[in-house]
PDB file of C-alpha atoms in Angstrom:
ATOM      1  CA  UNK C   1      -3.057 -22.231  -8.713  1.00  0.00           C
ATOM      2  CA  UNK C   2       0.529 -21.615  -9.687  1.00  0.00           C
ATOM      3  CA  UNK C   3       1.402 -17.977  -9.165  1.00  0.00           C
ATOM      4  CA  UNK C   4       4.292 -15.917 -10.493  1.00  0.00           C
ATOM      5  CA  UNK C   5       4.295 -12.095 -10.319  1.00  0.00           C
ATOM      6  CA  UNK C   6       3.507 -10.482 -13.671  1.00  0.00           C
ATOM      7  CA  UNK C   7       7.027  -9.523 -14.660  1.00  0.00           C
ATOM      8  CA  UNK C   8       7.147 -11.493 -17.886  1.00  0.00           C
ATOM      9  CA  UNK C   9       4.864 -12.442 -20.708  1.00  0.00           C
ATOM     10  CA  UNK C  10       1.953 -10.588 -22.188  1.00  0.00           C
ATOM     11  CA  UNK C  11      -0.246  -8.809 -19.656  1.00  0.00           C
ATOM     12  CA  UNK C  12      -3.974  -9.411 -20.010  1.00  0.00           C
ATOM     13  CA  UNK C  13      -5.684  -6.520 -21.827  1.00  0.00           C
ATOM     14  CA  UNK C  14      -8.493  -4.370 -20.501  1.00  0.00           C
ATOM     15  CA  UNK C  15      -9.378  -1.572 -18.182  1.00  0.00           C
ATOM     16  CA  UNK C  16     -10.801  -1.544 -14.677  1.00  0.00           C
ATOM     17  CA  UNK C  17     -14.045  -3.472 -14.118  1.00  0.00           C
ATOM     18  CA  UNK C  18     -17.445  -1.827 -13.979  1.00  0.00           C
ATOM     19  CA  UNK C  19     -18.647  -0.073 -10.815  1.00  0.00           C
ATOM     20  CA  UNK C  20     -20.494  -3.183  -9.597  1.00  0.00           C
ATOM     21  CA  UNK C  21     -17.097  -4.707  -8.796  1.00  0.00           C
ATOM     22  CA  UNK C  22     -16.316  -5.311  -5.140  1.00  0.00           C
ATOM     23  CA  UNK C  23     -13.021  -5.175  -3.298  1.00  0.00           C
ATOM     24  CA  UNK C  24     -11.936  -7.814  -0.836  1.00  0.00           C
ATOM     25  CA  UNK C  25      -9.272  -7.055   1.717  1.00  0.00           C
ATOM     26  CA  UNK C  26      -6.846  -9.957   1.742  1.00  0.00           C
ATOM     27  CA  UNK C  27      -6.131 -11.638   5.040  1.00  0.00           C
ATOM     28  CA  UNK C  28      -2.625 -12.168   6.237  1.00  0.00           C
ATOM     29  CA  UNK C  29      -0.964 -15.132   4.592  1.00  0.00           C
ATOM     30  CA  UNK C  30      -2.063 -18.480   5.965  1.00  0.00           C
ATOM     31  CA  UNK C  31       0.573 -20.532   7.765  1.00  0.00           C
ATOM     32  CA  UNK C  32       2.877 -22.114   5.180  1.00  0.00           C
ATOM     33  CA  UNK C  33       2.201 -25.663   4.215  1.00  0.00           C
ATOM     34  CA  UNK C  34      -1.560 -25.846   4.766  1.00  0.00           C
ATOM     35  CA  UNK C  35      -4.943 -24.340   3.902  1.00  0.00           C
ATOM     36  CA  UNK C  36      -8.468 -25.511   4.676  1.00  0.00           C
ATOM     37  CA  UNK C  37     -11.731 -25.948   2.792  1.00  0.00           C
ATOM     38  CA  UNK C  38     -13.950 -23.143   4.059  1.00  0.00           C
ATOM     39  CA  UNK C  39     -17.500 -24.387   3.425  1.00  0.00           C
ATOM     40  CA  UNK C  40     -19.790 -27.331   2.732  1.00  0.00           C
ATOM     41  CA  UNK C  41     -19.555 -30.972   3.767  1.00  0.00           C
ATOM     42  CA  UNK C  42     -15.731 -30.963   3.773  1.00  0.00           C
ATOM     43  CA  UNK C  43     -15.446 -27.725   5.741  1.00  0.00           C
ATOM     44  CA  UNK C  44     -12.199 -27.433   7.730  1.00  0.00           C
ATOM     45  CA  UNK C  45     -10.566 -30.308   5.847  1.00  0.00           C
ATOM     46  CA  UNK C  46      -6.854 -29.634   5.472  1.00  0.00           C
ATOM     47  CA  UNK C  47      -5.219 -29.236   2.064  1.00  0.00           C
ATOM     48  CA  UNK C  48      -1.405 -29.477   2.053  1.00  0.00           C
ATOM     49  CA  UNK C  49       0.508 -26.729   0.246  1.00  0.00           C
ATOM     50  CA  UNK C  50       3.907 -28.171  -0.725  1.00  0.00           C
ATOM     51  CA  UNK C  51       6.912 -25.933  -1.131  1.00  0.00           C
ATOM     52  CA  UNK C  52       6.818 -25.709  -4.911  1.00  0.00           C
ATOM     53  CA  UNK C  53       7.972 -22.691  -6.870  1.00  0.00           C
ATOM     54  CA  UNK C  54       5.007 -20.589  -7.980  1.00  0.00           C
ATOM     55  CA  UNK C  55       2.330 -22.551  -6.108  1.00  0.00           C
ATOM     56  CA  UNK C  56      -0.195 -20.167  -4.525  1.00  0.00           C
ATOM     57  CA  UNK C  57      -3.674 -21.355  -3.587  1.00  0.00           C
ATOM     58  CA  UNK C  58      -6.615 -18.992  -3.986  1.00  0.00           C
ATOM     59  CA  UNK C  59      -6.874 -17.048  -0.674  1.00  0.00           C
ATOM     60  CA  UNK C  60      -9.603 -17.911   1.832  1.00  0.00           C
ATOM     61  CA  UNK C  61     -11.365 -14.560   1.511  1.00  0.00           C
ATOM     62  CA  UNK C  62     -11.449 -14.810  -2.273  1.00  0.00           C
ATOM     63  CA  UNK C  63     -12.930 -18.314  -2.127  1.00  0.00           C
ATOM     64  CA  UNK C  64     -15.459 -17.121   0.439  1.00  0.00           C
ATOM     65  CA  UNK C  65     -16.519 -14.233  -1.801  1.00  0.00           C
ATOM     66  CA  UNK C  66     -16.667 -16.402  -4.914  1.00  0.00           C
ATOM     67  CA  UNK C  67     -18.964 -19.004  -3.389  1.00  0.00           C
ATOM     68  CA  UNK C  68     -21.153 -16.305  -1.864  1.00  0.00           C
ATOM     69  CA  UNK C  69     -21.575 -14.979  -5.410  1.00  0.00           C
ATOM     70  CA  UNK C  70     -22.434 -18.479  -6.614  1.00  0.00           C
ATOM     71  CA  UNK C  71     -25.021 -18.964  -3.871  1.00  0.00           C
ATOM     72  CA  UNK C  72     -23.145 -21.725  -1.952  1.00  0.00           C
ATOM     73  CA  UNK C  73     -25.368 -24.611  -3.154  1.00  0.00           C
ATOM     74  CA  UNK C  74     -23.850 -26.209  -6.278  1.00  0.00           C
ATOM     75  CA  UNK C  75     -25.988 -29.353  -6.182  1.00  0.00           C
ATOM     76  CA  UNK C  76     -25.871 -31.142  -9.529  1.00  0.00           C
ATOM     77  CA  UNK C  77     -23.268 -28.853 -11.124  1.00  0.00           C
ATOM     78  CA  UNK C  78     -20.520 -30.135 -13.399  1.00  0.00           C
ATOM     79  CA  UNK C  79     -17.248 -28.286 -12.750  1.00  0.00           C
ATOM     80  CA  UNK C  80     -13.699 -28.244 -14.102  1.00  0.00           C
ATOM     81  CA  UNK C  81     -10.610 -26.874 -12.331  1.00  0.00           C
ATOM     82  CA  UNK C  82      -8.269 -26.425 -15.291  1.00  0.00           C
ATOM     83  CA  UNK C  83      -5.069 -25.511 -13.372  1.00  0.00           C
ATOM     84  CA  UNK C  84      -5.854 -27.333 -10.143  1.00  0.00           C
ATOM     85  CA  UNK C  85      -2.650 -26.977  -8.089  1.00  0.00           C
ATOM     86  CA  UNK C  86      -3.727 -27.791  -4.509  1.00  0.00           C
ATOM     87  CA  UNK C  87      -7.286 -28.391  -5.717  1.00  0.00           C
ATOM     88  CA  UNK C  88      -8.700 -25.694  -3.436  1.00  0.00           C
ATOM     89  CA  UNK C  89     -11.251 -24.344  -5.926  1.00  0.00           C
ATOM     90  CA  UNK C  90     -12.475 -27.670  -7.279  1.00  0.00           C
ATOM     91  CA  UNK C  91     -12.707 -29.245  -3.828  1.00  0.00           C
ATOM     92  CA  UNK C  92     -14.689 -26.259  -2.536  1.00  0.00           C
ATOM     93  CA  UNK C  93     -17.158 -26.911  -5.375  1.00  0.00           C
ATOM     94  CA  UNK C  94     -17.333 -30.612  -4.487  1.00  0.00           C
ATOM     95  CA  UNK C  95     -17.881 -29.692  -0.846  1.00  0.00           C
ATOM     96  CA  UNK C  96     -20.949 -27.676  -1.868  1.00  0.00           C
ATOM     97  CA  UNK C  97     -22.708 -30.461  -3.715  1.00  0.00           C
ATOM     98  CA  UNK C  98     -21.268 -30.440  -7.246  1.00  0.00           C
ATOM     99  CA  UNK C  99     -22.126 -33.691  -9.050  1.00  0.00           C
ATOM    100  CA  UNK C 100     -18.875 -33.890 -11.034  1.00  0.00           C
ATOM    101  CA  UNK C 101     -15.564 -32.089 -10.489  1.00  0.00           C
ATOM    102  CA  UNK C 102     -12.596 -32.622 -12.787  1.00  0.00           C
ATOM    103  CA  UNK C 103      -9.216 -31.545 -11.378  1.00  0.00           C
ATOM    104  CA  UNK C 104      -6.485 -31.155 -14.040  1.00  0.00           C
ATOM    105  CA  UNK C 105      -2.835 -30.860 -13.020  1.00  0.00           C
ATOM    106  CA  UNK C 106       0.495 -31.557 -14.713  1.00  0.00           C
ATOM    107  CA  UNK C 107       2.810 -31.764 -11.705  1.00  0.00           C
ATOM    108  CA  UNK C 108       3.068 -35.465 -10.707  1.00  0.00           C
ATOM    109  CA  UNK C 109       3.565 -34.681  -7.019  1.00  0.00           C
ATOM    110  CA  UNK C 110       0.465 -32.501  -6.917  1.00  0.00           C
ATOM    111  CA  UNK C 111      -1.498 -35.145  -8.814  1.00  0.00           C
ATOM    112  CA  UNK C 112      -0.576 -37.747  -6.190  1.00  0.00           C
ATOM    113  CA  UNK C 113      -1.593 -35.319  -3.450  1.00  0.00           C
ATOM    114  CA  UNK C 114      -4.945 -34.619  -5.129  1.00  0.00           C
ATOM    115  CA  UNK C 115      -5.662 -38.337  -5.495  1.00  0.00           C
ATOM    116  CA  UNK C 116      -4.833 -38.900  -1.829  1.00  0.00           C
ATOM    117  CA  UNK C 117      -7.195 -36.078  -0.827  1.00  0.00           C
ATOM    118  CA  UNK C 118      -9.948 -37.451  -3.041  1.00  0.00           C
ATOM    119  CA  UNK C 119      -9.623 -40.830  -1.348  1.00  0.00           C
ATOM    120  CA  UNK C 120      -9.377 -39.392   2.168  1.00  0.00           C
ATOM    121  CA  UNK C 121     -12.531 -37.306   1.685  1.00  0.00           C
ATOM    122  CA  UNK C 122     -14.379 -40.157  -0.072  1.00  0.00           C
ATOM    123  CA  UNK C 123     -15.170 -37.547  -2.714  1.00  0.00           C
ATOM    124  CA  UNK C 124     -16.522 -39.857  -5.403  1.00  0.00           C
ATOM    125  CA  UNK C 125     -17.687 -36.883  -7.478  1.00  0.00           C
ATOM    126  CA  UNK C 126     -14.054 -35.764  -7.944  1.00  0.00           C
ATOM    127  CA  UNK C 127     -11.865 -37.047 -10.770  1.00  0.00           C
ATOM    128  CA  UNK C 128      -8.148 -36.197 -10.902  1.00  0.00           C
ATOM    129  CA  UNK C 129      -6.533 -36.077 -14.326  1.00  0.00           C
ATOM    130  CA  UNK C 130      -2.799 -35.690 -14.867  1.00  0.00           C
ATOM    131  CA  UNK C 131      -1.971 -33.656 -17.937  1.00  0.00           C
ATOM    132  CA  UNK C 132      -2.483 -30.403 -19.775  1.00  0.00           C
ATOM    133  CA  UNK C 133      -5.613 -28.771 -18.384  1.00  0.00           C
ATOM    134  CA  UNK C 134      -6.035 -26.558 -21.419  1.00  0.00           C
ATOM    135  CA  UNK C 135      -6.011 -29.597 -23.700  1.00  0.00           C
ATOM    136  CA  UNK C 136      -8.575 -31.227 -21.437  1.00  0.00           C
ATOM    137  CA  UNK C 137     -10.733 -28.121 -21.597  1.00  0.00           C
ATOM    138  CA  UNK C 138     -10.595 -28.170 -25.384  1.00  0.00           C
ATOM    139  CA  UNK C 139     -11.707 -31.813 -25.404  1.00  0.00           C
ATOM    140  CA  UNK C 140     -14.741 -31.159 -23.235  1.00  0.00           C
ATOM    141  CA  UNK C 141     -18.161 -31.144 -24.886  1.00  0.00           C
ATOM    142  CA  UNK C 142     -19.687 -27.748 -25.723  1.00  0.00           C
ATOM    143  CA  UNK C 143     -21.931 -26.259 -23.023  1.00  0.00           C
ATOM    144  CA  UNK C 144     -21.204 -29.228 -20.728  1.00  0.00           C
ATOM    145  CA  UNK C 145     -20.034 -27.404 -17.571  1.00  0.00           C
ATOM    146  CA  UNK C 146     -21.826 -25.134 -15.129  1.00  0.00           C
ATOM    147  CA  UNK C 147     -18.539 -23.820 -13.697  1.00  0.00           C
ATOM    148  CA  UNK C 148     -14.994 -23.603 -15.082  1.00  0.00           C
ATOM    149  CA  UNK C 149     -12.120 -22.404 -12.868  1.00  0.00           C
ATOM    150  CA  UNK C 150      -9.229 -20.621 -14.619  1.00  0.00           C
ATOM    151  CA  UNK C 151      -6.199 -19.495 -12.604  1.00  0.00           C
ATOM    152  CA  UNK C 152      -3.137 -20.077 -14.796  1.00  0.00           C
ATOM    153  CA  UNK C 153       0.368 -18.891 -13.835  1.00  0.00           C
ATOM    154  CA  UNK C 154       0.342 -15.101 -13.923  1.00  0.00           C
ATOM    155  CA  UNK C 155       3.354 -14.875 -16.258  1.00  0.00           C
ATOM    156  CA  UNK C 156       1.993 -17.432 -18.720  1.00  0.00           C
ATOM    157  CA  UNK C 157       0.444 -16.927 -22.184  1.00  0.00           C
ATOM    158  CA  UNK C 158      -2.486 -19.189 -21.228  1.00  0.00           C
ATOM    159  CA  UNK C 159      -5.149 -16.597 -20.429  1.00  0.00           C
ATOM    160  CA  UNK C 160      -6.393 -16.001 -23.966  1.00  0.00           C
ATOM    161  CA  UNK C 161      -6.592 -19.654 -25.114  1.00  0.00           C
ATOM    162  CA  UNK C 162      -8.097 -20.734 -21.801  1.00  0.00           C
ATOM    163  CA  UNK C 163     -10.813 -18.076 -21.951  1.00  0.00           C
ATOM    164  CA  UNK C 164     -11.608 -18.946 -25.556  1.00  0.00           C
ATOM    165  CA  UNK C 165     -11.947 -22.653 -24.732  1.00  0.00           C
ATOM    166  CA  UNK C 166     -13.919 -22.043 -21.531  1.00  0.00           C
ATOM    167  CA  UNK C 167     -16.454 -19.894 -23.393  1.00  0.00           C
ATOM    168  CA  UNK C 168     -17.280 -22.929 -25.543  1.00  0.00           C
ATOM    169  CA  UNK C 169     -17.489 -25.379 -22.651  1.00  0.00           C
ATOM    170  CA  UNK C 170     -19.559 -23.385 -20.142  1.00  0.00           C
ATOM    171  CA  UNK C 171     -23.318 -23.830 -20.280  1.00  0.00           C
ATOM    172  CA  UNK C 172     -25.928 -21.095 -20.085  1.00  0.00           C
ATOM    173  CA  UNK C 173     -26.632 -20.487 -17.302  1.00  0.00           C
ATOM    174  CA  UNK C 174     -23.088 -21.161 -16.131  1.00  0.00           C
ATOM    175  CA  UNK C 175     -19.941 -19.370 -15.004  1.00  0.00           C
ATOM    176  CA  UNK C 176     -16.236 -19.030 -15.705  1.00  0.00           C
ATOM    177  CA  UNK C 177     -14.087 -18.014 -12.732  1.00  0.00           C
ATOM    178  CA  UNK C 178     -10.882 -16.158 -13.659  1.00  0.00           C
ATOM    179  CA  UNK C 179      -7.894 -15.078 -11.537  1.00  0.00           C
ATOM    180  CA  UNK C 180      -5.405 -12.734 -13.161  1.00  0.00           C
ATOM    181  CA  UNK C 181      -2.735 -10.117 -12.363  1.00  0.00           C
ATOM    182  CA  UNK C 182      -4.870  -7.378 -13.954  1.00  0.00           C
ATOM    183  CA  UNK C 183      -8.556  -6.622 -14.255  1.00  0.00           C
ATOM    184  CA  UNK C 184     -10.341  -7.781 -17.385  1.00  0.00           C
ATOM    185  CA  UNK C 185     -12.991  -5.499 -18.868  1.00  0.00           C
ATOM    186  CA  UNK C 186     -16.089  -6.353 -20.880  1.00  0.00           C
ATOM    187  CA  UNK C 187     -14.384  -4.921 -23.962  1.00  0.00           C
ATOM    188  CA  UNK C 188     -11.431  -7.284 -23.545  1.00  0.00           C
ATOM    189  CA  UNK C 189     -13.642 -10.278 -22.769  1.00  0.00           C
ATOM    190  CA  UNK C 190     -15.997  -9.736 -25.706  1.00  0.00           C
ATOM    191  CA  UNK C 191     -13.446 -11.245 -28.095  1.00  0.00           C
ATOM    192  CA  UNK C 192     -13.789 -14.548 -26.240  1.00  0.00           C
ATOM    193  CA  UNK C 193     -17.580 -14.531 -26.033  1.00  0.00           C
ATOM    194  CA  UNK C 194     -17.666 -13.696 -22.304  1.00  0.00           C
ATOM    195  CA  UNK C 195     -18.716 -10.780 -20.101  1.00  0.00           C
ATOM    196  CA  UNK C 196     -18.305  -9.735 -16.462  1.00  0.00           C
ATOM    197  CA  UNK C 197     -20.852 -10.774 -13.870  1.00  0.00           C
ATOM    198  CA  UNK C 198     -18.898  -9.885 -10.711  1.00  0.00           C
ATOM    199  CA  UNK C 199     -15.290  -8.961  -9.969  1.00  0.00           C
ATOM    200  CA  UNK C 200     -13.025  -7.966  -7.117  1.00  0.00           C
ATOM    201  CA  UNK C 201      -9.423  -7.553  -6.002  1.00  0.00           C
ATOM    202  CA  UNK C 202      -7.382  -8.994  -3.136  1.00  0.00           C
ATOM    203  CA  UNK C 203      -3.767  -7.896  -2.951  1.00  0.00           C
ATOM    204  CA  UNK C 204      -2.169  -8.565  -6.342  1.00  0.00           C
ATOM    205  CA  UNK C 205      -5.018 -10.855  -7.429  1.00  0.00           C
ATOM    206  CA  UNK C 206      -7.922  -9.694  -9.596  1.00  0.00           C
ATOM    207  CA  UNK C 207     -10.745 -12.212  -9.578  1.00  0.00           C
ATOM    208  CA  UNK C 208     -13.707 -12.322 -11.930  1.00  0.00           C
ATOM    209  CA  UNK C 209     -16.924 -14.265 -12.318  1.00  0.00           C
ATOM    210  CA  UNK C 210     -17.839 -14.368 -15.994  1.00  0.00           C
ATOM    211  CA  UNK C 211     -20.851 -15.488 -18.020  1.00  0.00           C
ATOM    212  CA  UNK C 212     -21.308 -16.086 -21.717  1.00  0.00           C
ATOM    213  CA  UNK C 213     -21.826 -12.870 -23.625  1.00  0.00           C
ATOM    214  CA  UNK C 214     -25.492 -11.945 -23.757  1.00  0.00           C
ATOM    215  CA  UNK C 215     -26.420 -14.214 -20.824  1.00  0.00           C
ATOM    216  CA  UNK C 216     -28.618 -12.767 -18.097  1.00  0.00           C
ATOM    217  CA  UNK C 217     -26.664 -11.590 -15.042  1.00  0.00           C
TER     218      UNK C 217
END
């Protein structure tokens, strides 16, 4: 994920999440330059974090909470990490048995790093695609994914179009994971055909697990 504090651009709309939301206390920052996969067959594998402006991987505790919500076993799932960055989210899904994981990234250096990781891990279920992740999401077949990861730059205008596209691509049952600088409410998400399933906060990051509107929680 590429992170920039929310000082520019349109802030995501909405109020605080419903009472079922949980808070996660963020750990101290990991040592610069490296994070690790926290679960599954690739557990403890190192993921480099290059010194690139705005690059901020999803924190360990947030990933731990997210995959606890998902039940850890993603056997057979098709997943897409739309703004892959270091690939932390998509590779965690692959580590837990996902059948297909598409990592989309525009930065050529990060793409090379992702391809090297894919080869090192022998992660045949992972495909790395260089290019516009949002365009790739729009090309995907309707209801073709069980899990879509969305963590665009916090100062970008990509939240609304990404949510709209993800709502078309995610299957039922299926989930959209969203990281944002503010909490998104059911009222704000309804416009995009999505609703809250779980949500939490770690430091400046609000994270949400969403389902298609009307889907069973």
